Amino acid sequence: LHGIASTLPAALVALVLGCLPFLVLVILSFTNFSFSLPDRSGRWVGFDNYERILSDSELGAAVLRTGLFAAIAVSIEAMLGTALAFCVWLRGGRAKLCVLFLVLPCLLAPVTAGLLGRLLFHGDYGPIAYALQRIGALPGGTILGDTTLAFTALLLLDCWQWTPLVFLMVLVALHSIPQGLILSARIDGASTGRILRSIVLPIIAPTIGLAAVIRFLDAMREFEKVFYLTGGGPASSTEVLAVYSHRIAFDHGNVAYAAAIAVVGLLGTLVLTRLLLTSARRILL
Amino acid sequence: MFRPTLENIRAEYNGVALADLVRNSLIIASVSAALSTIIGAAAAYGITRSSARWASNLFWLVLSSRMAPLTVFTVPLFFMFAYTGMRGTYAAVILAHTVANLSLSLWFLWRAFGRIPRSLEIAAQIDGATPFRAALSTTWRLSLPAIATCYFLCFVLSWNEFTFASLVSAADTRPITASLPAFMAQGSSQWGAFAAVASLSAFPTLILAALIVRLFRANPANHQSLEGAAIG
């Protein structure tokens, strides 16, 4: 009991720091507060902002785009990361230095990754765009100015940055498999393929699942990379949910509407997290 | 075509001294990491020592708060800081980063404390230590490596954080990561300068990578710290 009492102040601080902003957010979402209004005063408007969400077709498109982006990116990252982890694991001790290089991208600040991508893909002075132009594979002359190519560039950049995360998590799981297990299977006459299928895969499957869940939820809130790679363009072809709501809140100054979107987004996240975690647990364990 | 040069590692860009950017980053990252580690540690300790029933939902709660849309945090915090006039101060950025990292440190340290058997603490109390002393010299003492890891993780996360830092800071309190886009304003993209500052800003990250590799070498199955890094 003493332990609880002595940590009560800290728990209280944690609660206040965590809950006060949330309370402000919910209250804001029921007003028409806006930074672009001259007097900056908000009036209670009830559920107006929430009704607007239902009829906002731009928002719907952004949500779909985000889902598409997350689904494609995570599938590629999960497969590639697992494959890489297997390669390094099978090579044993000789591959340790390459772990460092493989891990680096996912530790970079996302804003650095976004700006770096812009540097590489830029139509006027980006080396990738230049190379594609030289071999004539870029009729439009631009990557980030083309709706499909910009989305592809975004996917590539995300895979470059986050495949290492899956790789790292799976590699750790692979290393936690007791050697004796594999040895005894081998003594019993199991082939390498059989060992991979019946021993290794069941052990690392939950880790792959967890990595995919974490990556999926993270991709759904992707902001900085998109914001600085394309800024949501061209013609909102890469405008994911986070970029859209950021534009509403800080470019249009419509804080109240952005707050309503955030509240709905938060509820969606809670449901999605719970669903993904339980279904992943049911399938994989 | 490519001529190597040290031209880009200058002391000053567009009237902003590089040293000032690094200093701002150091102040913000070290203080906010300390705050989120201390608060997280105390709260995590309380949770491990109370009933396990609601602690089991902690992972879900922490994961959802990490995965919540960014505007869930940016909108109210921006509003609050703008309203109270705190916008542009170190305190605003520090508080924002503390809030953002609190769930990570709470979860990370909850796992760390959970590993240390309760009986150690009780044994110390039987030997005559006060409950406070007993906790300090057993659970807390043994968790020191985890607490240090947590501090470093929070430090790097705060250092790398961009959105809050650029929204809430002013010109004289802006950390280095938040100042990066300024080097690629349309028309006059200073790619050399950008690359120089970006490399500098990635320095703590490099240390983290080296540490992860070292941990990995020491014990490849060391889940805890890697998991923390993964969630972060």
Tab-separated table of N, CA, C and O in Angstrom, chain A residues 2-4 7 10-11 13-14 17 20-21 24-25 28 33 35 96 99-100 104 107-109 111-112 115-116 118-119 125 165 168-169 171-172 175-176 210 214 217-218 221 223-224 228 245-246 249-250 255 258-259 262 265-266 269-270 273-274 277, chain B residues 39 42-43 45-46 49-50 57 59-60 63-64 66-72 74-80 95 98-99 102 131 160-163 167 177 180-181 184 186 189 191 194 198 202 205-206 208-210 213 216-217 220-221 223 226 230-231:
chain	number	residue	atom	x	y	z
A	2	HIS	N	1.978	1.158	0.739
A	2	HIS	CA	2.873	2.304	0.800
A	2	HIS	C	3.411	2.645	-0.574
A	2	HIS	O	3.546	3.809	-0.939
A	3	GLY	N	3.676	1.585	-1.355
A	3	GLY	CA	4.203	1.781	-2.694
A	3	GLY	C	3.259	2.593	-3.554
A	3	GLY	O	3.669	3.508	-4.261
A	4	ILE	N	1.969	2.273	-3.443
A	4	ILE	CA	0.975	2.995	-4.242
A	4	ILE	C	0.911	4.454	-3.802
A	4	ILE	O	0.898	5.369	-4.618
A	7	THR	N	3.646	6.732	-5.037
A	7	THR	CA	3.709	7.057	-6.458
A	7	THR	C	2.464	7.789	-6.924
A	7	THR	O	2.319	8.103	-8.093
A	10	ALA	N	2.989	11.159	-8.838
A	10	ALA	CA	3.463	10.990	-10.210
A	10	ALA	C	2.346	10.507	-11.122
A	10	ALA	O	2.193	10.984	-12.248
A	11	ALA	N	1.563	9.556	-10.602
A	11	ALA	CA	0.454	9.049	-11.393
A	11	ALA	C	-0.518	10.186	-11.711
A	11	ALA	O	-1.074	10.276	-12.808
A	13	VAL	N	0.255	13.397	-11.985
A	13	VAL	CA	0.853	14.243	-13.025
A	13	VAL	C	0.651	13.605	-14.396
A	13	VAL	O	0.268	14.265	-15.364
A	14	ALA	N	0.904	12.271	-14.439
A	14	ALA	CA	0.750	11.560	-15.707
A	14	ALA	C	-0.685	11.697	-16.207
A	14	ALA	O	-0.944	11.942	-17.383
A	17	LEU	N	-1.291	15.406	-17.347
A	17	LEU	CA	-0.619	15.681	-18.626
A	17	LEU	C	-1.299	14.953	-19.766
A	17	LEU	O	-1.382	15.454	-20.877
A	20	LEU	N	-5.655	16.333	-19.667
A	20	LEU	CA	-6.038	17.729	-19.886
A	20	LEU	C	-6.085	18.086	-21.372
A	20	LEU	O	-7.081	18.638	-21.845
A	21	PRO	N	-5.034	17.762	-22.136
A	21	PRO	CA	-5.114	18.057	-23.577
A	21	PRO	C	-6.295	17.366	-24.237
A	21	PRO	O	-6.947	17.940	-25.120
A	24	VAL	N	-9.431	19.315	-23.516
A	24	VAL	CA	-9.442	20.519	-24.340
A	24	VAL	C	-9.856	20.174	-25.764
A	24	VAL	O	-10.653	20.869	-26.392
A	25	LEU	N	-9.308	19.045	-26.250
A	25	LEU	CA	-9.609	18.612	-27.619
A	25	LEU	C	-11.105	18.369	-27.803
A	25	LEU	O	-11.720	18.850	-28.761
A	28	LEU	N	-13.055	21.631	-27.673
A	28	LEU	CA	-12.841	22.387	-28.919
A	28	LEU	C	-13.710	21.857	-30.050
A	28	LEU	O	-14.234	22.630	-30.857
A	33	PHE	N	-14.454	27.448	-32.863
A	33	PHE	CA	-13.236	28.206	-32.674
A	33	PHE	C	-12.340	28.120	-33.905
A	33	PHE	O	-12.170	27.064	-34.493
A	35	PHE	N	-8.597	30.011	-35.693
A	35	PHE	CA	-7.543	31.022	-35.629
A	35	PHE	C	-7.713	32.080	-36.708
A	35	PHE	O	-7.119	33.140	-36.630
A	96	LYS	N	27.170	-9.298	-38.676
A	96	LYS	CA	26.792	-8.358	-37.621
A	96	LYS	C	26.949	-6.911	-38.010
A	96	LYS	O	26.153	-6.061	-37.620
A	99	VAL	N	24.029	-5.339	-39.732
A	99	VAL	CA	22.890	-4.972	-38.894
A	99	VAL	C	22.881	-3.465	-38.672
A	99	VAL	O	21.855	-2.805	-38.815
A	100	LEU	N	24.065	-2.916	-38.398
A	100	LEU	CA	24.167	-1.480	-38.140
A	100	LEU	C	23.638	-0.682	-39.330
A	100	LEU	O	22.828	0.224	-39.189
A	104	LEU	N	19.988	1.668	-39.559
A	104	LEU	CA	20.064	3.134	-39.591
A	104	LEU	C	18.812	3.870	-40.092
A	104	LEU	O	18.361	4.800	-39.426
A	107	LEU	N	16.012	4.723	-37.690
A	107	LEU	CA	16.311	5.573	-36.542
A	107	LEU	C	16.395	7.042	-36.947
A	107	LEU	O	16.415	7.923	-36.098
A	108	LEU	N	16.440	7.301	-38.238
A	108	LEU	CA	16.473	8.686	-38.707
A	108	LEU	C	15.166	9.385	-38.350
A	108	LEU	O	14.112	8.767	-38.322
A	109	ALA	N	15.256	10.676	-38.101
A	109	ALA	CA	14.035	11.439	-37.890
A	109	ALA	C	13.221	11.398	-39.178
A	109	ALA	O	13.782	11.577	-40.263
A	111	VAL	N	11.385	13.471	-40.533
A	111	VAL	CA	11.480	14.689	-41.335
A	111	VAL	C	12.749	14.654	-42.182
A	111	VAL	O	12.746	15.058	-43.349
A	112	THR	N	13.826	14.100	-41.613
A	112	THR	CA	15.060	13.960	-42.388
A	112	THR	C	14.833	13.015	-43.563
A	112	THR	O	15.272	13.279	-44.682
A	115	LEU	N	12.827	14.852	-46.282
A	115	LEU	CA	13.637	15.829	-47.016
A	115	LEU	C	14.670	15.136	-47.895
A	115	LEU	O	14.935	15.560	-49.020
A	116	LEU	N	15.219	14.029	-47.359
A	116	LEU	CA	16.180	13.243	-48.133
A	116	LEU	C	15.509	12.684	-49.387
A	116	LEU	O	16.078	12.720	-50.489
A	118	ARG	N	12.997	13.959	-50.898
A	118	ARG	CA	12.776	15.074	-51.808
A	118	ARG	C	14.046	15.376	-52.599
A	118	ARG	O	14.004	15.600	-53.807
A	119	LEU	N	15.168	15.331	-51.906
A	119	LEU	CA	16.469	15.545	-52.557
A	119	LEU	C	16.711	14.507	-53.648
A	119	LEU	O	17.177	14.819	-54.737
A	125	TYR	N	16.995	18.427	-59.672
A	125	TYR	CA	18.346	18.075	-59.251
A	125	TYR	C	18.417	16.787	-58.440
A	125	TYR	O	19.355	16.575	-57.693
A	165	LEU	N	12.797	-1.958	-39.334
A	165	LEU	CA	12.139	-2.209	-38.052
A	165	LEU	C	11.649	-3.649	-37.989
A	165	LEU	O	11.897	-4.369	-37.012
A	168	LEU	N	14.611	-5.974	-37.726
A	168	LEU	CA	15.205	-6.017	-36.396
A	168	LEU	C	14.373	-6.871	-35.443
A	168	LEU	O	14.901	-7.727	-34.718
A	169	MET	N	13.058	-6.640	-35.456
A	169	MET	CA	12.186	-7.382	-34.537
A	169	MET	C	12.219	-8.874	-34.848
A	169	MET	O	12.288	-9.716	-33.949
A	171	LEU	N	14.599	-10.510	-36.426
A	171	LEU	CA	15.938	-11.041	-36.153
A	171	LEU	C	16.093	-11.372	-34.669
A	171	LEU	O	16.638	-12.425	-34.307
A	172	VAL	N	15.590	-10.473	-33.822
A	172	VAL	CA	15.660	-10.735	-32.379
A	172	VAL	C	14.884	-12.003	-32.035
A	172	VAL	O	15.343	-12.850	-31.268
A	175	HIS	N	16.801	-15.055	-33.043
A	175	HIS	CA	17.914	-15.365	-32.155
A	175	HIS	C	17.444	-15.927	-30.821
A	175	HIS	O	18.235	-16.502	-30.081
A	176	SER	N	16.177	-15.721	-30.493
A	176	SER	CA	15.692	-16.224	-29.202
A	176	SER	C	15.276	-17.687	-29.298
A	176	SER	O	14.915	-18.299	-28.304
A	210	LEU	N	3.064	-8.796	-34.728
A	210	LEU	CA	3.150	-7.585	-33.904
A	210	LEU	C	3.827	-6.457	-34.688
A	210	LEU	O	3.363	-5.319	-34.688
A	214	ILE	N	2.129	-2.896	-35.522
A	214	ILE	CA	2.737	-1.624	-35.142
A	214	ILE	C	2.970	-0.763	-36.379
A	214	ILE	O	2.654	0.427	-36.410
A	217	LEU	N	-0.430	0.604	-37.884
A	217	LEU	CA	-0.997	1.720	-37.131
A	217	LEU	C	-0.141	2.972	-37.304
A	217	LEU	O	-0.650	4.087	-37.386
A	218	ASP	N	1.175	2.774	-37.377
A	218	ASP	CA	2.077	3.906	-37.548
A	218	ASP	C	1.923	4.522	-38.938
A	218	ASP	O	1.970	5.743	-39.097
A	221	ARG	N	-0.837	7.012	-39.433
A	221	ARG	CA	-0.694	8.376	-38.925
A	221	ARG	C	0.506	9.074	-39.549
A	221	ARG	O	0.963	10.100	-39.069
A	223	PHE	N	2.940	11.374	-41.207
A	223	PHE	CA	2.761	12.801	-41.471
A	223	PHE	C	4.010	13.465	-42.037
A	223	PHE	O	4.016	13.956	-43.157
A	224	GLU	N	5.086	13.445	-41.262
A	224	GLU	CA	6.248	14.273	-41.595
A	224	GLU	C	6.851	13.916	-42.948
A	224	GLU	O	7.220	14.794	-43.727
A	228	TYR	N	6.900	16.566	-46.134
A	228	TYR	CA	8.101	17.148	-46.721
A	228	TYR	C	8.539	16.482	-48.016
A	228	TYR	O	9.366	17.037	-48.724
A	245	SER	N	-5.622	16.793	-42.018
A	245	SER	CA	-6.090	17.445	-40.795
A	245	SER	C	-5.106	18.518	-40.322
A	245	SER	O	-5.511	19.511	-39.726
A	246	HIS	N	-3.825	18.318	-40.631
A	246	HIS	CA	-2.851	19.362	-40.298
A	246	HIS	C	-3.133	20.624	-41.105
A	246	HIS	O	-3.063	21.744	-40.584
A	249	ALA	N	-6.126	22.373	-39.615
A	249	ALA	CA	-5.890	23.025	-38.321
A	249	ALA	C	-4.947	24.217	-38.450
A	249	ALA	O	-5.219	25.289	-37.904
A	250	PHE	N	-3.831	24.046	-39.165
A	250	PHE	CA	-2.790	25.062	-39.061
A	250	PHE	C	-2.639	25.927	-40.305
A	250	PHE	O	-2.018	26.976	-40.241
A	255	VAL	N	-9.378	25.147	-36.108
A	255	VAL	CA	-8.970	24.230	-35.043
A	255	VAL	C	-10.119	23.334	-34.605
A	255	VAL	O	-9.925	22.158	-34.310
A	258	ALA	N	-10.731	20.478	-37.042
A	258	ALA	CA	-9.609	19.556	-36.923
A	258	ALA	C	-9.722	18.743	-35.634
A	258	ALA	O	-9.393	17.553	-35.607
A	259	ALA	N	-10.198	19.386	-34.561
A	259	ALA	CA	-10.366	18.683	-33.289
A	259	ALA	C	-11.402	17.582	-33.423
A	259	ALA	O	-11.219	16.470	-32.904
A	262	ALA	N	-9.906	14.774	-35.201
A	262	ALA	CA	-8.968	14.086	-34.316
A	262	ALA	C	-9.705	13.164	-33.349
A	262	ALA	O	-9.259	12.044	-33.091
A	265	GLY	N	-10.828	10.254	-35.232
A	265	GLY	CA	-9.642	9.468	-35.558
A	265	GLY	C	-9.143	8.688	-34.361
A	265	GLY	O	-8.737	7.523	-34.482
A	266	LEU	N	-9.190	9.312	-33.192
A	266	LEU	CA	-8.736	8.637	-31.973
A	266	LEU	C	-9.614	7.427	-31.666
A	266	LEU	O	-9.117	6.336	-31.357
A	269	THR	N	-8.772	4.766	-33.970
A	269	THR	CA	-7.503	4.125	-33.617
A	269	THR	C	-7.693	3.124	-32.488
A	269	THR	O	-7.155	2.013	-32.523
A	270	LEU	N	-8.469	3.537	-31.467
A	270	LEU	CA	-8.704	2.646	-30.327
A	270	LEU	C	-9.336	1.346	-30.803
A	270	LEU	O	-8.888	0.251	-30.446
A	273	THR	N	-6.823	-0.645	-33.064
A	273	THR	CA	-5.747	-1.270	-32.295
A	273	THR	C	-6.248	-2.534	-31.615
A	273	THR	O	-5.632	-3.597	-31.684
A	274	ARG	N	-7.410	-2.389	-30.958
A	274	ARG	CA	-7.964	-3.526	-30.235
A	274	ARG	C	-8.270	-4.679	-31.195
A	274	ARG	O	-7.905	-5.819	-30.943
A	277	LEU	N	-5.012	-6.222	-32.576
A	277	LEU	CA	-4.274	-6.988	-31.565
A	277	LEU	C	-4.967	-8.309	-31.272
A	277	LEU	O	-4.326	-9.355	-31.217
B	39	ILE	N	8.617	10.754	-14.312
B	39	ILE	CA	7.170	10.582	-14.127
B	39	ILE	C	6.750	9.173	-14.523
B	39	ILE	O	6.005	8.494	-13.806
B	42	ALA	N	7.874	6.573	-11.843
B	42	ALA	CA	7.066	6.583	-10.628
B	42	ALA	C	5.699	5.955	-10.882
B	42	ALA	O	5.223	5.121	-10.101
B	43	ALA	N	5.081	6.330	-12.004
B	43	ALA	CA	3.763	5.781	-12.313
B	43	ALA	C	3.856	4.282	-12.583
B	43	ALA	O	3.020	3.502	-12.115
B	45	TYR	N	6.042	2.190	-11.419
B	45	TYR	CA	6.267	1.484	-10.158
B	45	TYR	C	4.944	1.291	-9.425
B	45	TYR	O	4.644	0.216	-8.923
B	46	GLY	N	4.149	2.354	-9.409
B	46	GLY	CA	2.836	2.254	-8.756
B	46	GLY	C	1.982	1.172	-9.389
B	46	GLY	O	1.300	0.414	-8.697
B	49	ARG	N	3.061	-2.387	-8.520
B	49	ARG	CA	2.795	-2.739	-7.128
B	49	ARG	C	1.308	-2.731	-6.793
B	49	ARG	O	0.931	-2.961	-5.672
B	50	SER	N	0.462	-2.418	-7.755
B	50	SER	CA	-0.977	-2.502	-7.489
B	50	SER	C	-1.523	-3.719	-8.222
B	50	SER	O	-0.762	-4.517	-8.770
B	57	ASN	N	-4.216	-4.144	-19.431
B	57	ASN	CA	-4.696	-3.364	-20.570
B	57	ASN	C	-3.738	-2.241	-20.944
B	57	ASN	O	-3.980	-1.497	-21.885
B	59	PHE	N	-0.747	-2.209	-22.222
B	59	PHE	CA	-0.091	-2.300	-23.516
B	59	PHE	C	-0.994	-1.741	-24.611
B	59	PHE	O	-0.568	-0.950	-25.440
B	60	TRP	N	-2.258	-2.148	-24.563
B	60	TRP	CA	-3.224	-1.670	-25.542
B	60	TRP	C	-3.362	-0.164	-25.472
B	60	TRP	O	-3.355	0.542	-26.481
B	63	LEU	N	-0.179	1.546	-26.709
B	63	LEU	CA	-0.064	1.400	-28.154
B	63	LEU	C	-1.039	2.349	-28.850
B	63	LEU	O	-0.671	3.042	-29.802
B	64	SER	N	-2.282	2.420	-28.350
B	64	SER	CA	-3.237	3.306	-29.032
B	64	SER	C	-2.835	4.760	-28.895
B	64	SER	O	-3.041	5.535	-29.821
B	66	ARG	N	0.159	5.874	-28.706
B	66	ARG	CA	1.278	6.101	-29.631
B	66	ARG	C	0.768	6.205	-31.062
B	66	ARG	O	1.361	6.869	-31.898
B	67	MET	N	-0.336	5.483	-31.341
B	67	MET	CA	-0.802	5.404	-32.715
B	67	MET	C	-1.916	6.404	-33.016
B	67	MET	O	-2.424	6.443	-34.122
B	68	ALA	N	-2.323	7.175	-32.011
B	68	ALA	CA	-3.401	8.144	-32.227
B	68	ALA	C	-2.956	9.172	-33.269
B	68	ALA	O	-1.770	9.435	-33.413
B	69	PRO	N	-3.927	9.738	-34.006
B	69	PRO	CA	-3.567	10.769	-34.981
B	69	PRO	C	-2.792	11.889	-34.298
B	69	PRO	O	-3.064	12.229	-33.158
B	70	LEU	N	-1.846	12.452	-35.015
B	70	LEU	CA	-0.971	13.472	-34.456
B	70	LEU	C	-1.766	14.679	-33.958
B	70	LEU	O	-1.427	15.294	-32.952
B	71	THR	N	-2.849	15.000	-34.676
B	71	THR	CA	-3.618	16.189	-34.303
B	71	THR	C	-4.297	16.033	-32.944
B	71	THR	O	-4.671	17.024	-32.336
B	72	VAL	N	-4.439	14.795	-32.468
B	72	VAL	CA	-4.983	14.590	-31.124
B	72	VAL	C	-4.117	15.313	-30.099
B	72	VAL	O	-4.602	15.846	-29.109
B	74	THR	N	-1.386	17.652	-31.189
B	74	THR	CA	-0.945	18.984	-31.629
B	74	THR	C	-2.027	20.032	-31.460
B	74	THR	O	-1.737	21.135	-31.006
B	75	VAL	N	-3.268	19.696	-31.807
B	75	VAL	CA	-4.323	20.712	-31.757
B	75	VAL	C	-4.542	21.253	-30.344
B	75	VAL	O	-4.418	22.463	-30.125
B	76	PRO	N	-4.836	20.382	-29.350
B	76	PRO	CA	-5.071	20.961	-28.016
B	76	PRO	C	-3.829	21.603	-27.403
B	76	PRO	O	-3.939	22.647	-26.760
B	77	LEU	N	-2.645	20.991	-27.611
B	77	LEU	CA	-1.447	21.572	-27.006
B	77	LEU	C	-1.126	22.930	-27.638
B	77	LEU	O	-0.800	23.890	-26.935
B	78	PHE	N	-1.261	23.013	-28.947
B	78	PHE	CA	-1.028	24.289	-29.630
B	78	PHE	C	-1.995	25.343	-29.104
B	78	PHE	O	-1.606	26.466	-28.783
B	79	PHE	N	-3.260	24.935	-28.980
B	79	PHE	CA	-4.296	25.837	-28.475
B	79	PHE	C	-3.961	26.297	-27.061
B	79	PHE	O	-3.986	27.494	-26.747
B	80	MET	N	-3.587	25.332	-26.200
B	80	MET	CA	-3.294	25.666	-24.799
B	80	MET	C	-2.086	26.590	-24.688
B	80	MET	O	-2.106	27.574	-23.944
B	95	LEU	N	7.304	20.393	-22.466
B	95	LEU	CA	6.062	19.769	-21.998
B	95	LEU	C	5.435	18.912	-23.090
B	95	LEU	O	4.984	17.790	-22.837
B	98	THR	N	7.318	15.775	-23.418
B	98	THR	CA	7.100	14.919	-22.253
B	98	THR	C	5.792	14.162	-22.388
B	98	THR	O	5.729	12.956	-22.160
B	99	VAL	N	4.737	14.890	-22.775
B	99	VAL	CA	3.442	14.238	-22.971
B	99	VAL	C	3.557	13.145	-24.027
B	99	VAL	O	3.069	12.034	-23.862
B	102	LEU	N	5.580	10.073	-22.668
B	102	LEU	CA	5.203	9.510	-21.378
B	102	LEU	C	4.710	8.073	-21.507
B	102	LEU	O	5.094	7.198	-20.729
B	131	PRO	N	9.899	1.035	4.011
B	131	PRO	CA	9.395	0.671	2.682
B	131	PRO	C	10.066	1.482	1.578
B	131	PRO	O	10.403	0.948	0.521
B	160	ASN	N	14.594	13.868	-32.223
B	160	ASN	CA	14.130	13.641	-33.593
B	160	ASN	C	12.744	14.200	-33.861
B	160	ASN	O	12.328	14.258	-35.004
B	161	GLU	N	12.022	14.560	-32.812
B	161	GLU	CA	10.634	14.978	-33.000
B	161	GLU	C	10.586	16.289	-33.765
B	161	GLU	O	11.360	17.205	-33.514
B	162	PHE	N	9.654	16.357	-34.694
B	162	PHE	CA	9.637	17.518	-35.564
B	162	PHE	C	8.372	18.364	-35.439
B	162	PHE	O	8.447	19.587	-35.295
B	163	THR	N	7.213	17.722	-35.486
B	163	THR	CA	5.969	18.479	-35.652
B	163	THR	C	5.714	19.442	-34.499
B	163	THR	O	5.502	20.635	-34.711
B	167	LEU	N	5.928	23.585	-34.473
B	167	LEU	CA	4.690	24.333	-34.234
B	167	LEU	C	4.824	25.258	-33.038
B	167	LEU	O	4.310	26.374	-33.035
B	177	THR	N	16.368	19.739	-35.366
B	177	THR	CA	15.543	18.953	-36.291
B	177	THR	C	14.453	19.813	-36.909
B	177	THR	O	14.157	19.707	-38.095
B	180	LEU	N	15.440	22.046	-39.952
B	180	LEU	CA	15.905	21.451	-41.216
B	180	LEU	C	15.178	21.979	-42.457
B	180	LEU	O	15.836	22.336	-43.435
B	181	PRO	N	13.818	22.025	-42.468
B	181	PRO	CA	13.151	22.447	-43.703
B	181	PRO	C	13.511	23.867	-44.124
B	181	PRO	O	13.378	24.203	-45.294
B	184	MET	N	15.615	24.257	-47.194
B	184	MET	CA	15.204	23.934	-48.550
B	184	MET	C	13.981	24.722	-48.975
B	184	MET	O	13.067	24.197	-49.568
B	186	GLN	N	11.772	26.969	-51.228
B	186	GLN	CA	11.656	26.892	-52.684
B	186	GLN	C	12.566	27.910	-53.366
B	186	GLN	O	12.659	29.055	-52.965
B	189	SER	N	17.333	26.222	-52.721
B	189	SER	CA	17.584	25.043	-51.905
B	189	SER	C	19.071	24.890	-51.610
B	189	SER	O	19.877	24.697	-52.496
B	191	TRP	N	21.172	22.536	-50.585
B	191	TRP	CA	21.276	21.112	-50.285
B	191	TRP	C	22.534	20.796	-49.496
B	191	TRP	O	22.525	19.942	-48.620
B	194	PHE	N	21.856	21.756	-46.033
B	194	PHE	CA	20.891	20.809	-45.473
B	194	PHE	C	21.583	19.516	-45.065
B	194	PHE	O	21.384	18.995	-43.968
B	198	ALA	N	21.726	18.126	-41.397
B	198	ALA	CA	21.028	16.854	-41.194
B	198	ALA	C	21.975	15.815	-40.601
B	198	ALA	O	21.595	15.067	-39.697
B	202	ALA	N	21.623	14.021	-36.936
B	202	ALA	CA	21.464	12.572	-36.825
B	202	ALA	C	22.471	11.959	-35.860
B	202	ALA	O	22.503	10.753	-35.686
B	205	THR	N	21.212	9.777	-33.022
B	205	THR	CA	20.661	8.580	-33.627
B	205	THR	C	21.749	7.552	-33.920
B	205	THR	O	21.574	6.356	-33.704
B	206	LEU	N	22.893	8.052	-34.397
B	206	LEU	CA	24.009	7.158	-34.697
B	206	LEU	C	24.474	6.447	-33.436
B	206	LEU	O	24.755	5.250	-33.448
B	208	LEU	N	22.656	5.814	-30.857
B	208	LEU	CA	21.623	4.832	-30.528
B	208	LEU	C	21.811	3.574	-31.366
B	208	LEU	O	21.734	2.451	-30.856
B	209	ALA	N	22.073	3.755	-32.664
B	209	ALA	CA	22.264	2.597	-33.541
B	209	ALA	C	23.441	1.760	-33.063
B	209	ALA	O	23.355	0.528	-32.985
B	210	ALA	N	24.538	2.446	-32.719
B	210	ALA	CA	25.721	1.723	-32.251
B	210	ALA	C	25.402	0.947	-30.976
B	210	ALA	O	25.815	-0.200	-30.806
B	213	VAL	N	23.381	-2.151	-31.721
B	213	VAL	CA	24.222	-3.211	-32.266
B	213	VAL	C	25.052	-3.857	-31.162
B	213	VAL	O	25.206	-5.074	-31.096
B	216	PHE	N	22.933	-6.023	-29.137
B	216	PHE	CA	22.624	-7.182	-29.944
B	216	PHE	C	23.774	-8.171	-29.893
B	216	PHE	O	23.589	-9.377	-29.792
B	217	ARG	N	24.990	-7.650	-29.925
B	217	ARG	CA	26.160	-8.498	-29.892
B	217	ARG	C	26.264	-9.196	-28.536
B	217	ARG	O	26.576	-10.366	-28.450
B	220	PRO	N	21.826	-11.478	-28.199
B	220	PRO	CA	20.906	-11.313	-29.335
B	220	PRO	C	19.442	-11.432	-28.932
B	220	PRO	O	18.581	-10.931	-29.640
B	221	ALA	N	19.157	-12.095	-27.832
B	221	ALA	CA	17.762	-12.275	-27.461
B	221	ALA	C	17.304	-11.211	-26.472
B	221	ALA	O	16.327	-11.383	-25.764
B	223	HIS	N	15.303	-8.756	-25.595
B	223	HIS	CA	14.074	-8.191	-26.139
B	223	HIS	C	13.815	-6.775	-25.697
B	223	HIS	O	13.538	-5.908	-26.481
B	226	LEU	N	15.240	-3.541	-27.303
B	226	LEU	CA	14.934	-3.485	-28.726
B	226	LEU	C	13.451	-3.242	-28.951
B	226	LEU	O	13.051	-2.468	-29.808
B	230	ALA	N	11.674	-0.316	-30.832
B	230	ALA	CA	10.720	-0.578	-31.907
B	230	ALA	C	9.457	0.248	-31.725
B	230	ALA	O	8.975	0.901	-32.655
B	231	ILE	N	8.928	0.211	-30.490
B	231	ILE	CA	7.702	0.976	-30.230
B	231	ILE	C	7.972	2.455	-30.435
B	231	ILE	O	7.165	3.185	-31.007
